[in-house]
GROMACS .gro file of C-alpha atoms in nm:
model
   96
    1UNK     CA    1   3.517  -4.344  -3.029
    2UNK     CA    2   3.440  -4.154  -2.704
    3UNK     CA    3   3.278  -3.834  -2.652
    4UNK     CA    4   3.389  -3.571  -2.449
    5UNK     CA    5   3.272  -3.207  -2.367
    6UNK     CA    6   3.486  -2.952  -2.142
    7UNK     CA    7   3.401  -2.630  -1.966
    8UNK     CA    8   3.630  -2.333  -1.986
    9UNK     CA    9   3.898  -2.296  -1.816
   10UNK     CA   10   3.856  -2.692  -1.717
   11UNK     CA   11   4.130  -2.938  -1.727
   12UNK     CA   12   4.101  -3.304  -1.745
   13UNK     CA   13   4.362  -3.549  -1.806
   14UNK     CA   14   4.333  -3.839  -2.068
   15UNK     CA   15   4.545  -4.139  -2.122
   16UNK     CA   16   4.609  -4.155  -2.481
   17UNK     CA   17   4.763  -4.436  -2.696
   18UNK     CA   18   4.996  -4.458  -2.986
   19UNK     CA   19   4.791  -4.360  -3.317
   20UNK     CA   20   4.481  -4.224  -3.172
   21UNK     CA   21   4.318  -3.944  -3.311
   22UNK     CA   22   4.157  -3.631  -3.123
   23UNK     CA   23   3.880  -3.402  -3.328
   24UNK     CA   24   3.825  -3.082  -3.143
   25UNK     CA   25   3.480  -3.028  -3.278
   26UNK     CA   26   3.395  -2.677  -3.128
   27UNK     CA   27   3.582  -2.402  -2.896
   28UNK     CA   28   3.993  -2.406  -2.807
   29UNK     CA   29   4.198  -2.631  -2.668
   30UNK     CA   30   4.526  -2.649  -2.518
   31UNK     CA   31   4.695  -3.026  -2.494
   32UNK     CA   32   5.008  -3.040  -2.306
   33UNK     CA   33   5.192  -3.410  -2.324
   34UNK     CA   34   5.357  -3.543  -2.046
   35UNK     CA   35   5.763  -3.466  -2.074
   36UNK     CA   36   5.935  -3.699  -2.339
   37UNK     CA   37   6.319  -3.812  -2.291
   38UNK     CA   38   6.603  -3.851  -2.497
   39UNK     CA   39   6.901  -3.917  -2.418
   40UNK     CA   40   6.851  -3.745  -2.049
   41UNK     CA   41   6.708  -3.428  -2.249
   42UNK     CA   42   6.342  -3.375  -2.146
   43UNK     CA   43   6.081  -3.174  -2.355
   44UNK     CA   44   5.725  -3.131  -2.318
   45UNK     CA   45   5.487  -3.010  -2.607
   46UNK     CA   46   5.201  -2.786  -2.582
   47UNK     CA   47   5.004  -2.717  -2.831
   48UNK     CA   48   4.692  -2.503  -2.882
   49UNK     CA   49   4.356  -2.645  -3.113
   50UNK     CA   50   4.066  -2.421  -3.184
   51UNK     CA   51   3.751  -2.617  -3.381
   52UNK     CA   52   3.806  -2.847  -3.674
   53UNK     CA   53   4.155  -2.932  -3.568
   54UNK     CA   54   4.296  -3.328  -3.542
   55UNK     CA   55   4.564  -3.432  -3.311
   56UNK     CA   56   4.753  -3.773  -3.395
   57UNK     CA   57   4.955  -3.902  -3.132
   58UNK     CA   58   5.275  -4.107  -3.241
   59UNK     CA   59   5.355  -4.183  -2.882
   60UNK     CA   60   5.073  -4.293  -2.631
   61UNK     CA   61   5.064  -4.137  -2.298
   62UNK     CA   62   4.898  -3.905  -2.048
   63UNK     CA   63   4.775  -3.550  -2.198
   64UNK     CA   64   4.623  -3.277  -2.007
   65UNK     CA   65   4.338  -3.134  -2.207
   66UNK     CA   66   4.301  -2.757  -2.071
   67UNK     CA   67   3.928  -2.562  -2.256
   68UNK     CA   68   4.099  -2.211  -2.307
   69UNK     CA   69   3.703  -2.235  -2.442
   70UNK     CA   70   3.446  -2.472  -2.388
   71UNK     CA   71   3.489  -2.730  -2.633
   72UNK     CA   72   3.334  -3.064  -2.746
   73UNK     CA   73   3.565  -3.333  -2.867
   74UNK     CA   74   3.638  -3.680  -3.018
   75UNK     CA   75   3.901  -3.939  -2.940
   76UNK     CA   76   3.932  -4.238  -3.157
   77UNK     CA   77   4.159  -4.516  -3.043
   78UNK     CA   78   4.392  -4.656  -3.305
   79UNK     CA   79   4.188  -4.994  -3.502
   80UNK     CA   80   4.358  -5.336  -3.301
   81UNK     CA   81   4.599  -5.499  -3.506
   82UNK     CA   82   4.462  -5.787  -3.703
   83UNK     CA   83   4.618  -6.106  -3.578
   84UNK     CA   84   4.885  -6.251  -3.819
   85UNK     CA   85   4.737  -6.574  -3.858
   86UNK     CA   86   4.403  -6.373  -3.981
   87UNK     CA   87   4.639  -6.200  -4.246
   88UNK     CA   88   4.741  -6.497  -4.405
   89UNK     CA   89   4.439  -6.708  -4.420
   90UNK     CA   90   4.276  -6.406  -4.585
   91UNK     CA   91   4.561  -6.428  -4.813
   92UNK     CA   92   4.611  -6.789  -4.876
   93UNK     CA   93   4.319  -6.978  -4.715
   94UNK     CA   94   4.087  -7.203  -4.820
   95UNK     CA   95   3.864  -7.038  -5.104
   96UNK     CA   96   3.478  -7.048  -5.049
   0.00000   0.00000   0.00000
């Protein structure tokens, strides 16, 4: 988890992956994702969080975080994948 707090009217820019989670603790914050493509149609979202509001990304990427006000937030990377091998000895390894 990593700890983050912005000034108003600051921007900074965060790399983001697939599944993480942002928690806008206190103040207002707009996040504007880096243009998506589909099918040579480009789109870019922007969207607005004032306190107590979660963000889930589905796609990873670069957001800019703009503080409309100053604002403390969270972002939690996604838990690693457990290895598949871990899965099934779990599952059918030897018993202790």
């Amino acid at each position: 988890m990593h700890s983050s707090s912005i000034r108003q009217d600051q921007s900074m820019h965060c790399l983001l992956t697939a599944g993480s989670t942002l928690y806008v603790k206190t103040g207002k914050l707009r996040l504007i994702a880096l243009p998506q493509f589909l099918e040579g149609w480009a789109w870019q979202a922007d969207t607005v969080l004032d306190a107590d509001s979660v963000y889930h990304t589905e796609h990873g990427g670069w957001v800019e975080l703009h503080a409309l006000k100053a604002c403390d937030l969270l972002v939690q990377r996604p838990e690693p994948a457990r290895r598949w091998w871990h899965v099934l000895m779990s599952v059918w390894g030897p018993s202790r």
